[in-house]
PDB file of C-alpha atoms in Angstrom:
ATOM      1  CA  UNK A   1      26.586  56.905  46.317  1.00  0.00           C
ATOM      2  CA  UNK A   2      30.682  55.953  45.882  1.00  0.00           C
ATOM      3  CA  UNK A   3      31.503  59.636  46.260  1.00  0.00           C
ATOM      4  CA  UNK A   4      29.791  59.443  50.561  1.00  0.00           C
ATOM      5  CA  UNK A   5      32.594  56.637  51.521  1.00  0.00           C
ATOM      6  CA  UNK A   6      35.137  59.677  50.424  1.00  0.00           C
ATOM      7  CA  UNK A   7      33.614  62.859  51.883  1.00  0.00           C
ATOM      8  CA  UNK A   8      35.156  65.100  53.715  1.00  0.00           C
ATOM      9  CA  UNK A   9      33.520  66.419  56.635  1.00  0.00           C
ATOM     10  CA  UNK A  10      35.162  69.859  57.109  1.00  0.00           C
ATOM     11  CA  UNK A  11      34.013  73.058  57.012  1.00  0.00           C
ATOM     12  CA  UNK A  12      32.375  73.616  53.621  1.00  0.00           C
ATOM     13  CA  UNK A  13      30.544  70.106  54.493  1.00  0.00           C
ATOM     14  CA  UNK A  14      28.878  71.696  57.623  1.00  0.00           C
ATOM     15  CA  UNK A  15      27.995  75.423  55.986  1.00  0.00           C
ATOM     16  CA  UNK A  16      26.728  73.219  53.108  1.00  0.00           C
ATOM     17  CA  UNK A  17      24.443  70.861  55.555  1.00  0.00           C
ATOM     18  CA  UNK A  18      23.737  72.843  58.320  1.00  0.00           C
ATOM     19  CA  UNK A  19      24.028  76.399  57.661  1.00  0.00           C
ATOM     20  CA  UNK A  20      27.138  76.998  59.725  1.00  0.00           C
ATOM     21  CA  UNK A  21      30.483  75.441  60.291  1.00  0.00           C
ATOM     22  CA  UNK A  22      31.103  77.400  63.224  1.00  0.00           C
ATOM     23  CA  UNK A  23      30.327  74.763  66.155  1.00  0.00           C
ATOM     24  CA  UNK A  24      32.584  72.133  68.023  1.00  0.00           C
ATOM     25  CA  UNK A  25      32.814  68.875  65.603  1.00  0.00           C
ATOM     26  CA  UNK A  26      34.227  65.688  67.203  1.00  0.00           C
ATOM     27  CA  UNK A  27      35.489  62.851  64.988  1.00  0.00           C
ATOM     28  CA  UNK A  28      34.564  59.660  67.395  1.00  0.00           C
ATOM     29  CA  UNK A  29      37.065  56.371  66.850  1.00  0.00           C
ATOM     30  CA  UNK A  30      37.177  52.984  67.722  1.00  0.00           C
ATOM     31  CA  UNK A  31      35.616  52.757  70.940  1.00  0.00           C
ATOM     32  CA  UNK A  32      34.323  56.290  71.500  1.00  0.00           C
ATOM     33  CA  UNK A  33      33.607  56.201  75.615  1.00  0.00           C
ATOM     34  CA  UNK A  34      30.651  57.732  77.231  1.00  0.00           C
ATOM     35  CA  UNK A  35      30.888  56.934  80.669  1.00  0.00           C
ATOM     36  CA  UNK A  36      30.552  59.965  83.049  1.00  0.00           C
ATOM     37  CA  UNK A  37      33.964  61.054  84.429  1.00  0.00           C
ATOM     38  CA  UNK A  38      32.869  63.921  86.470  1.00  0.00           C
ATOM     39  CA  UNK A  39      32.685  67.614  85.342  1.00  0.00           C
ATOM     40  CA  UNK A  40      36.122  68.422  84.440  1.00  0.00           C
ATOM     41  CA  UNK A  41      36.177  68.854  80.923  1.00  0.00           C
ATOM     42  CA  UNK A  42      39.838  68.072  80.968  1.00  0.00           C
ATOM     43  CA  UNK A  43      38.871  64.381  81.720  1.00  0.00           C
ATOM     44  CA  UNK A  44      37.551  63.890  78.817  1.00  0.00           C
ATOM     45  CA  UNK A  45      40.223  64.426  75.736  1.00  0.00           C
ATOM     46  CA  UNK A  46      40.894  60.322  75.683  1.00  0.00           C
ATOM     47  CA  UNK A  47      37.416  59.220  75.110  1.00  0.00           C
ATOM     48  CA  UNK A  48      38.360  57.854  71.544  1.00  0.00           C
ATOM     49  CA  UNK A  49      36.869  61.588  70.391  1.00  0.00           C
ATOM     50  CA  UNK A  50      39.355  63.860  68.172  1.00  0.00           C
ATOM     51  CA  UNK A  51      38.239  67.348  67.938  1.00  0.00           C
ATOM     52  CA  UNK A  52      38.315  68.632  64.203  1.00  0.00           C
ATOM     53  CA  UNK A  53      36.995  72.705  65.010  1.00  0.00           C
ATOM     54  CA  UNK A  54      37.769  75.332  67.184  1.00  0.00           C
ATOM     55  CA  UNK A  55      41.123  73.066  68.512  1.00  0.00           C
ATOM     56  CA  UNK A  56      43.021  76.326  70.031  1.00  0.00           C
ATOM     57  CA  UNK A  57      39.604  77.118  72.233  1.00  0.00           C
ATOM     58  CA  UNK A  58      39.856  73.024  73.119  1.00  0.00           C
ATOM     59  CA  UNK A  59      36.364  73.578  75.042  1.00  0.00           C
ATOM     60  CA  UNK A  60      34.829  70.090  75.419  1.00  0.00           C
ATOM     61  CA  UNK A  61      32.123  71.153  77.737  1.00  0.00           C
ATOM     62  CA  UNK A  62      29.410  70.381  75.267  1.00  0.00           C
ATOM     63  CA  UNK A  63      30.216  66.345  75.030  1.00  0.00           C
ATOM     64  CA  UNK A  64      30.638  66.794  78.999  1.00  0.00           C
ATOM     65  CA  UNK A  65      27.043  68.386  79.044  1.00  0.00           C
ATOM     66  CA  UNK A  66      25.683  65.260  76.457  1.00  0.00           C
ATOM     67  CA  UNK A  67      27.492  62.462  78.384  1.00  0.00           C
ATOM     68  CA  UNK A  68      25.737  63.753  81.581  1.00  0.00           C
ATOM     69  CA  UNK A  69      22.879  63.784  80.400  1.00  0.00           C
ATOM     70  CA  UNK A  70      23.097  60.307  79.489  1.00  0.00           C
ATOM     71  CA  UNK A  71      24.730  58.560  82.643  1.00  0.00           C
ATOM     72  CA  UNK A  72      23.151  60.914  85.453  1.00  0.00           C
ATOM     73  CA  UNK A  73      19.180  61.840  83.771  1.00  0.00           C
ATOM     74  CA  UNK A  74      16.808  59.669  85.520  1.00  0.00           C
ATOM     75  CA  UNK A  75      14.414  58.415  83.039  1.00  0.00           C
ATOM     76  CA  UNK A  76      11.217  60.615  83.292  1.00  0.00           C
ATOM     77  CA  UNK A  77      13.242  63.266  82.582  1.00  0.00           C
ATOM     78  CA  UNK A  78      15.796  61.999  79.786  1.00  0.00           C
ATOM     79  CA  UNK A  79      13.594  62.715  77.065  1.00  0.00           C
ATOM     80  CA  UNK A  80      13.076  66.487  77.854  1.00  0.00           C
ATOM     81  CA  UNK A  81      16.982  66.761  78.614  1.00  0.00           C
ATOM     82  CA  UNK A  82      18.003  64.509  75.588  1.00  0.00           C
ATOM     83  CA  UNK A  83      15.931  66.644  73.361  1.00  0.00           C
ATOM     84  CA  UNK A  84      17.676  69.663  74.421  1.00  0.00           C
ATOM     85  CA  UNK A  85      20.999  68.828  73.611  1.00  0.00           C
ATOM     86  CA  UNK A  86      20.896  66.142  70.510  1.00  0.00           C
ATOM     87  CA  UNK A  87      18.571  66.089  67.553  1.00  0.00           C
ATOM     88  CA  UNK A  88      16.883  63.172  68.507  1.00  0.00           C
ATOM     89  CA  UNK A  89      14.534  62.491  64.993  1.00  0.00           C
ATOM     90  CA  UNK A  90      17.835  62.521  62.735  1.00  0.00           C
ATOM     91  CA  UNK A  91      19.823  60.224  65.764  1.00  0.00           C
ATOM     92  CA  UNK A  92      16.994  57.838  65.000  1.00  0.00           C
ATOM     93  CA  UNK A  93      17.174  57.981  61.571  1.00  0.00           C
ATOM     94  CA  UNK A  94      20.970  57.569  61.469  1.00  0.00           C
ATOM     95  CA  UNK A  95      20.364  54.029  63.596  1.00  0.00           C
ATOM     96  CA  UNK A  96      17.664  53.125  61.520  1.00  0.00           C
ATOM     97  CA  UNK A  97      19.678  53.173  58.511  1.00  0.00           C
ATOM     98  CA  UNK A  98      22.900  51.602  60.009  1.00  0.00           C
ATOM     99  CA  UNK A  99      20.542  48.757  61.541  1.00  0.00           C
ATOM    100  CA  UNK A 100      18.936  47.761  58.427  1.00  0.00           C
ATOM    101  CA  UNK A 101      22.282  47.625  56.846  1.00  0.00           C
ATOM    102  CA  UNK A 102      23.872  45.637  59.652  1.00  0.00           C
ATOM    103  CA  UNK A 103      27.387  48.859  59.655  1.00  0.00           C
ATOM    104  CA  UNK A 104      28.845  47.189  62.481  1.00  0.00           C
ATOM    105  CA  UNK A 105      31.503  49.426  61.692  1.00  0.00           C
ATOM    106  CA  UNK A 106      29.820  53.049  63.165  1.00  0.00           C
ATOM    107  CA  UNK A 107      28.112  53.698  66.634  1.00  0.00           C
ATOM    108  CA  UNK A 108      26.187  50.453  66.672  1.00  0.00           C
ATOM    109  CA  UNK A 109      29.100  47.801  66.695  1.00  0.00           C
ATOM    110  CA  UNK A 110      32.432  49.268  67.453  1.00  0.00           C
ATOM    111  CA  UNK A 111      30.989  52.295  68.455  1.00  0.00           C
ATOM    112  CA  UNK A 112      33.249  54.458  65.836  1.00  0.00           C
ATOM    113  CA  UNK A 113      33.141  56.335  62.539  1.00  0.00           C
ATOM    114  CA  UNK A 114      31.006  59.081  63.312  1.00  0.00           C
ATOM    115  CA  UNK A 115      30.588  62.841  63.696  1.00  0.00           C
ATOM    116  CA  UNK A 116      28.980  64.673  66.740  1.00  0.00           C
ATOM    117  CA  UNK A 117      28.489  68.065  65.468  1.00  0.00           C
ATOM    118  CA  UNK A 118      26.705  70.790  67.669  1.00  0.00           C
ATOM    119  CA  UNK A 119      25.105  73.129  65.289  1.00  0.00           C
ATOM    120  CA  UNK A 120      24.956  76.726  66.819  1.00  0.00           C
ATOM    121  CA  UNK A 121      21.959  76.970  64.309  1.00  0.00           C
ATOM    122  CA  UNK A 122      20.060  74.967  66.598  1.00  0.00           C
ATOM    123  CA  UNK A 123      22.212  74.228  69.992  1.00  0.00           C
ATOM    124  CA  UNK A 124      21.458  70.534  69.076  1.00  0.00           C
ATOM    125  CA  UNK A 125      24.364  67.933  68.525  1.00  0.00           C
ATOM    126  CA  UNK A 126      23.779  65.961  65.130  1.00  0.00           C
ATOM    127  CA  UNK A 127      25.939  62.576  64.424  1.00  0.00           C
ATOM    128  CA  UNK A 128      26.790  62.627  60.653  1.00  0.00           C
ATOM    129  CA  UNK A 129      27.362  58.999  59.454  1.00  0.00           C
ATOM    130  CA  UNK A 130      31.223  58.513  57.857  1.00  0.00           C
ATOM    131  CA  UNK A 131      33.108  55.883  56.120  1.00  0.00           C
ATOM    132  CA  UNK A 132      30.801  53.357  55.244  1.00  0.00           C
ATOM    133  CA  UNK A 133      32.552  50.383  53.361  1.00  0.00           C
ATOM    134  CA  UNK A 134      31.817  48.314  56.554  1.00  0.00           C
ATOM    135  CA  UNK A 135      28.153  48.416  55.625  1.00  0.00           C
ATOM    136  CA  UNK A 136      25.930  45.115  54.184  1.00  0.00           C
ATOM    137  CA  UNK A 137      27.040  43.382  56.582  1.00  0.00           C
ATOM    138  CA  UNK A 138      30.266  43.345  56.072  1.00  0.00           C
ATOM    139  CA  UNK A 139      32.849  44.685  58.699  1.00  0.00           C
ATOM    140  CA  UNK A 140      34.421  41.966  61.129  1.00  0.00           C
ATOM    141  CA  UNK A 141      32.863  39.210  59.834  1.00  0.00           C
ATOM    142  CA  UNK A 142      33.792  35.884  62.339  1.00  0.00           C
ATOM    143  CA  UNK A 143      35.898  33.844  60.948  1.00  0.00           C
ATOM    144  CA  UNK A 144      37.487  30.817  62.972  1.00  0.00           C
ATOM    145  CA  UNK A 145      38.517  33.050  65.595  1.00  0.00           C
ATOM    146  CA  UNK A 146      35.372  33.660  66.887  1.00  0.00           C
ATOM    147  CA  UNK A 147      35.277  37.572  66.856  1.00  0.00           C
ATOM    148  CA  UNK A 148      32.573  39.666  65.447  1.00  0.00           C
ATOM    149  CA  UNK A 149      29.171  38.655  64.112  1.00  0.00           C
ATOM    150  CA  UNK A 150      28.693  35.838  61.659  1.00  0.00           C
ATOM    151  CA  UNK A 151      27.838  36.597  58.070  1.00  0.00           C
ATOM    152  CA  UNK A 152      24.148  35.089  59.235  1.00  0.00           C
ATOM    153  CA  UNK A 153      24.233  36.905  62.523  1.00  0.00           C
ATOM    154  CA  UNK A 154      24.959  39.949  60.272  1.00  0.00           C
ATOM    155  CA  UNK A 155      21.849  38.966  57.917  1.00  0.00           C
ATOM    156  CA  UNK A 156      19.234  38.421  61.634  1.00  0.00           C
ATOM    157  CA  UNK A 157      20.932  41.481  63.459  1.00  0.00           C
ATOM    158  CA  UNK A 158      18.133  42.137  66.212  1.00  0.00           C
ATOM    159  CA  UNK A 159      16.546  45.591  64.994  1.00  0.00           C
ATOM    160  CA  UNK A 160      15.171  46.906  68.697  1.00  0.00           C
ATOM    161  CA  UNK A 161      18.782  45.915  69.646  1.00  0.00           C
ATOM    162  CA  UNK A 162      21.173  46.996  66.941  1.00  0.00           C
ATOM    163  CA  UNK A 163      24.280  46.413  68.664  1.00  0.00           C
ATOM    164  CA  UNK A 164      27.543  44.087  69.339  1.00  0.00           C
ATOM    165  CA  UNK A 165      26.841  42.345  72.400  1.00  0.00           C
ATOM    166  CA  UNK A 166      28.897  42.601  75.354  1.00  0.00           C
ATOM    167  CA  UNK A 167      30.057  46.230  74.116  1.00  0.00           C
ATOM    168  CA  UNK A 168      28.477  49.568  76.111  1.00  0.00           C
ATOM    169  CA  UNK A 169      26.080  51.776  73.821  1.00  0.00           C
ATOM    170  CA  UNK A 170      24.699  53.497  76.580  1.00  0.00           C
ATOM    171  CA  UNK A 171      23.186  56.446  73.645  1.00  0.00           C
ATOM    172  CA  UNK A 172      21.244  53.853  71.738  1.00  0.00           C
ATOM    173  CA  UNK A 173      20.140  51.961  75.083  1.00  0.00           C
ATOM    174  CA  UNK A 174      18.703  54.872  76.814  1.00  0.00           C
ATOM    175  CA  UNK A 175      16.992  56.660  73.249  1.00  0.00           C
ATOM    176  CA  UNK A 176      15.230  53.358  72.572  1.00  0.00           C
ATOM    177  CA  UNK A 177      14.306  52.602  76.160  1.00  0.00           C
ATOM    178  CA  UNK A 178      12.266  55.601  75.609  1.00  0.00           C
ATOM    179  CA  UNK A 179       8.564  54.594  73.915  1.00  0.00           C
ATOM    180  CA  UNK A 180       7.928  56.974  71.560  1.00  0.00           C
ATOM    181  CA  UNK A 181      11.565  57.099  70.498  1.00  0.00           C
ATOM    182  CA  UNK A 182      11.456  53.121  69.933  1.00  0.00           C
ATOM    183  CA  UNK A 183       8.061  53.415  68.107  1.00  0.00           C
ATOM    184  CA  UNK A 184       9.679  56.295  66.113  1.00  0.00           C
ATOM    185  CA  UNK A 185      12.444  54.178  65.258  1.00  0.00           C
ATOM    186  CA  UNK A 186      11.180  51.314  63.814  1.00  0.00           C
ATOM    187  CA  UNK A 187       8.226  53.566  61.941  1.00  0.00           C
ATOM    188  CA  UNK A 188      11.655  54.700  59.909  1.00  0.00           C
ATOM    189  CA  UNK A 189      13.012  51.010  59.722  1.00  0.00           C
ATOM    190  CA  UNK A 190       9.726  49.766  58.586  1.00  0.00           C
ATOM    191  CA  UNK A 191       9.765  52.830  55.855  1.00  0.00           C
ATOM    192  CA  UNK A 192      13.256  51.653  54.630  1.00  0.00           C
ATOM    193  CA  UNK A 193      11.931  48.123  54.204  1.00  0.00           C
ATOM    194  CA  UNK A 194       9.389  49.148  52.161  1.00  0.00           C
ATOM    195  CA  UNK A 195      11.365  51.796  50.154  1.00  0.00           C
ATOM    196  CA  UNK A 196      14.624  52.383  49.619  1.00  0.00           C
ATOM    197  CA  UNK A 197      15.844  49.083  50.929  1.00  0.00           C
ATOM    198  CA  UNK A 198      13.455  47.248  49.133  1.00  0.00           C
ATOM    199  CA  UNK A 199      15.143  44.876  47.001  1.00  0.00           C
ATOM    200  CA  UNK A 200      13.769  46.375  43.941  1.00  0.00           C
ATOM    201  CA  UNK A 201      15.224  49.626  44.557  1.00  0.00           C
ATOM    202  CA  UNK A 202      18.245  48.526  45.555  1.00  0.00           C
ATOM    203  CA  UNK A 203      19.452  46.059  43.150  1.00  0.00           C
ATOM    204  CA  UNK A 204      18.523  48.911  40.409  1.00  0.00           C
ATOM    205  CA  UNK A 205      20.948  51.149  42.958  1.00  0.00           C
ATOM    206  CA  UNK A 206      23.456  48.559  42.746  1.00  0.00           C
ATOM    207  CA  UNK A 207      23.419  47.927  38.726  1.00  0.00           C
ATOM    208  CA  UNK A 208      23.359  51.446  38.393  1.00  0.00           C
ATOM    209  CA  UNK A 209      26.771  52.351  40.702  1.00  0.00           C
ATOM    210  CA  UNK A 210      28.755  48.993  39.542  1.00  0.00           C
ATOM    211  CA  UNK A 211      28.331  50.633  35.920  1.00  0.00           C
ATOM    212  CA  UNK A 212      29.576  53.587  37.158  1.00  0.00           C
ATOM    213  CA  UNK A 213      32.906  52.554  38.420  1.00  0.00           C
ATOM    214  CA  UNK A 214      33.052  49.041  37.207  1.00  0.00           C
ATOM    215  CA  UNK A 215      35.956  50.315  34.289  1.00  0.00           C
ATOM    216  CA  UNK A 216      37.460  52.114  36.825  1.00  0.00           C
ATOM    217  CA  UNK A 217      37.892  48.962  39.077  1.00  0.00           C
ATOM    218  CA  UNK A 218      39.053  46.593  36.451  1.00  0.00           C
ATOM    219  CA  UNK A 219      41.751  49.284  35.419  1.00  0.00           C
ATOM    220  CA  UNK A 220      42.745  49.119  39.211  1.00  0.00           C
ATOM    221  CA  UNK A 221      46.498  46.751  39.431  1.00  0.00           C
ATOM    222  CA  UNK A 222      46.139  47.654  43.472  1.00  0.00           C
ATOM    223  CA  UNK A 223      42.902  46.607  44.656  1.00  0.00           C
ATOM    224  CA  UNK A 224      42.984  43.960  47.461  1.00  0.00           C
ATOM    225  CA  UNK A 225      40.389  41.557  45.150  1.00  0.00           C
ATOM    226  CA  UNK A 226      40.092  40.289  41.651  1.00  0.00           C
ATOM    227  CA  UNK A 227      38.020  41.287  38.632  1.00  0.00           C
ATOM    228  CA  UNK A 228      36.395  38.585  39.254  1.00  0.00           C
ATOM    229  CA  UNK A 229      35.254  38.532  43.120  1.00  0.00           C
ATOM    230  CA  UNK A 230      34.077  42.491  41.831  1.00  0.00           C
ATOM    231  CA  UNK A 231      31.977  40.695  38.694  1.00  0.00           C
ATOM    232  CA  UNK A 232      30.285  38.229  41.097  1.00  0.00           C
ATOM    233  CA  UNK A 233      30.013  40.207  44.531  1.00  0.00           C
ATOM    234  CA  UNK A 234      26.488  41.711  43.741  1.00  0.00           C
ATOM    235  CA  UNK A 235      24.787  38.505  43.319  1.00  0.00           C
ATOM    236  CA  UNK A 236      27.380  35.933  44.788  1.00  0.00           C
ATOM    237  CA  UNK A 237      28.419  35.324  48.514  1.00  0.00           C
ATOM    238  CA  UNK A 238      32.171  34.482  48.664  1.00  0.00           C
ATOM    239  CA  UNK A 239      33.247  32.449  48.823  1.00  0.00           C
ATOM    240  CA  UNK A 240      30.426  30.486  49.432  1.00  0.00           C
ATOM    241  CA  UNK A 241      27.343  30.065  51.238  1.00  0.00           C
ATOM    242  CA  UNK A 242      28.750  27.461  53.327  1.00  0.00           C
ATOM    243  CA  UNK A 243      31.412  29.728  55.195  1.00  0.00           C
ATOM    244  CA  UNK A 244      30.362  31.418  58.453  1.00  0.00           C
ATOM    245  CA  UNK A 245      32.489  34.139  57.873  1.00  0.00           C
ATOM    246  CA  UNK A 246      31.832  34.677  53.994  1.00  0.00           C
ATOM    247  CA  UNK A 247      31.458  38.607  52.633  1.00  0.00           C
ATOM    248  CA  UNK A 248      28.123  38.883  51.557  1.00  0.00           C
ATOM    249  CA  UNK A 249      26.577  39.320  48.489  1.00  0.00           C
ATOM    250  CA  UNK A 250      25.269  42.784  48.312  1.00  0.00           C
ATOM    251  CA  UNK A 251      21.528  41.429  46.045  1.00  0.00           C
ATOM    252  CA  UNK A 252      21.449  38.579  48.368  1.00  0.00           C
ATOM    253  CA  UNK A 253      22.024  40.578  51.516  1.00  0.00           C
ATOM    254  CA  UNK A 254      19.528  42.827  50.960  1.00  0.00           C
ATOM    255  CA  UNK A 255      16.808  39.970  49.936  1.00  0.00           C
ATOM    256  CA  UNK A 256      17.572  38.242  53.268  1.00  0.00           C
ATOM    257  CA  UNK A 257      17.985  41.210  55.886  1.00  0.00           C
ATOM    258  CA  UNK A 258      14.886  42.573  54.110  1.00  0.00           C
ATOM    259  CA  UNK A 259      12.865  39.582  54.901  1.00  0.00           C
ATOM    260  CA  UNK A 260      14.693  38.962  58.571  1.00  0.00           C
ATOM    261  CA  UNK A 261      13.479  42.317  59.677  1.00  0.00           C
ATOM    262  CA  UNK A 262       9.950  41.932  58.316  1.00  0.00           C
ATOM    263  CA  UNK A 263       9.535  39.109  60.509  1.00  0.00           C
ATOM    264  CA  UNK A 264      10.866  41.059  63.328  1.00  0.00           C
ATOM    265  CA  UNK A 265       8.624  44.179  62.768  1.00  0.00           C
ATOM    266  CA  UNK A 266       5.704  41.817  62.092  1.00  0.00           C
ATOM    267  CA  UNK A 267       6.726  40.114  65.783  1.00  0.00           C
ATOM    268  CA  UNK A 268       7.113  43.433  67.681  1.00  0.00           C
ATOM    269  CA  UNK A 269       3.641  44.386  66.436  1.00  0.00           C
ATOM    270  CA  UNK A 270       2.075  41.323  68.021  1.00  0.00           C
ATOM    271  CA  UNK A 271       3.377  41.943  71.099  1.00  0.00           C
TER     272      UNK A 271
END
């Protein structure tokens, strides 16, 4: 719920999650880079990558290992290296879950706010989702510039290719160009859809959080919106329907990317 935006991933996060908090973790920006630079681990400290454990060792030969497999694998054997090196099930179900809620604001659009961890439990990298107030389609909306998605592109966002076009996601092209992977994938979109996206359990989600911290809010004299944009933003889009670049309603999101990606499993299944 509210308390995910704020979490911190340190230490007691990764003992708590993964049994150990002992392996590399690398805090990926705006822009995080995978193209292959050569071996030299050295090369690869500006990638838009931070590294948040085990600084003093500064060993970066794990992401060197990862983004090889990715650029130089040819593609009968990516999925045996791929699965040796990132937990490919959870990967999928972290894209899953960012594509049906249009976060152009993680690895799908601007190809930021994520963890790579590499859990010595398992020698497998996992990518831990973070900061998600970009979510429901709502991070760089267009507006009369012309950049980012428009509040309806947001709401139609093309589930087999989850991504801001024009911008390299070389993980996400080369998982899902993999069958099985793709097949897994949208068996977990299609899951969402019919559960916990559903707009019957997520409006009750909704109504139950905006209680939560709705006194909290009003009480607020430095929020960047008014009491009454927060009274009106579960069921309203503002400002209005009318506006390419409105912020979306979170009820009325959820109603229409619900029923856009319906249409687009139903489509992929007759093909």
């Amino acid at each position: 719920g509210v308390y995910v935006m704020i979490e911190q991933v340190d230490k007691a996060y990764l003992e708590r999650n993964f049994g150990s908090g002992e392996g590399n973790l690398y805090k990926a920006s705006f822009g995080f880079d995978t193209m292959w630079q050569g071996p030299n681990p050295e090369l690869y400290q500006d990638i838009g990558a931070e590294k948040k454990t085990n600084e003093e060792e500064n060993d970066w030969s794990d992401i060197v290992e990862l983004l090889d497999i990715l650029n130089n694998t040819p593609d009968d054997e990516f999925p045996d290296e791929i699965e040796g090196i990132l937990n490919v099930d959870g990967f999928l179900s972290y894209l899953a879950a960012n594509a049906v809620l249009s976060n152009m604001d993680s690895l799908v659009g601007d190809s930021c706010n994520f963890y790579l961890y590499n859990n010595p439990s398992t020698g497998l990298f996992e990518l831990i989702p973070w900061d998600l107030n970009g979510a429901f389609g709502n991070h760089n909306v267009s507006h009369e510039s012309g950049n980012g998605l428009t509040a309806d592109e947001m709401i139609a966002l093309d589930i087999e290719e989850p991504v801001t076009q024009g911008e390299e996601h070389l993980l996400i092209e080369r998982v899902l160009a993999v069958d099985d992977y793709m097949d897994a994938y949208l068996d977990k979109v299609a899951d969402l859809v019919a559960g916990e996206f559903s707009p019957t359990q997520m409006n009750a989600s909704f109504d139950d959080m905006h209680g939560v911290i709705e006194e909290a809010v009003y009480a607020d004299k430095y929020k960047e919106f008014s009491d009454e944009a927060f009274a009106s933003s579960l069921t309203t889009d503002l400002p209005d329907s009318d506006d390419p670049g409105r912020v979306l309603g979170l009820k009325p999101f959820v109603a229409d990317r619900n029923a856009a990606i319906a249409d687009q499993l139903d489509e992929s299944l007759e093909r």
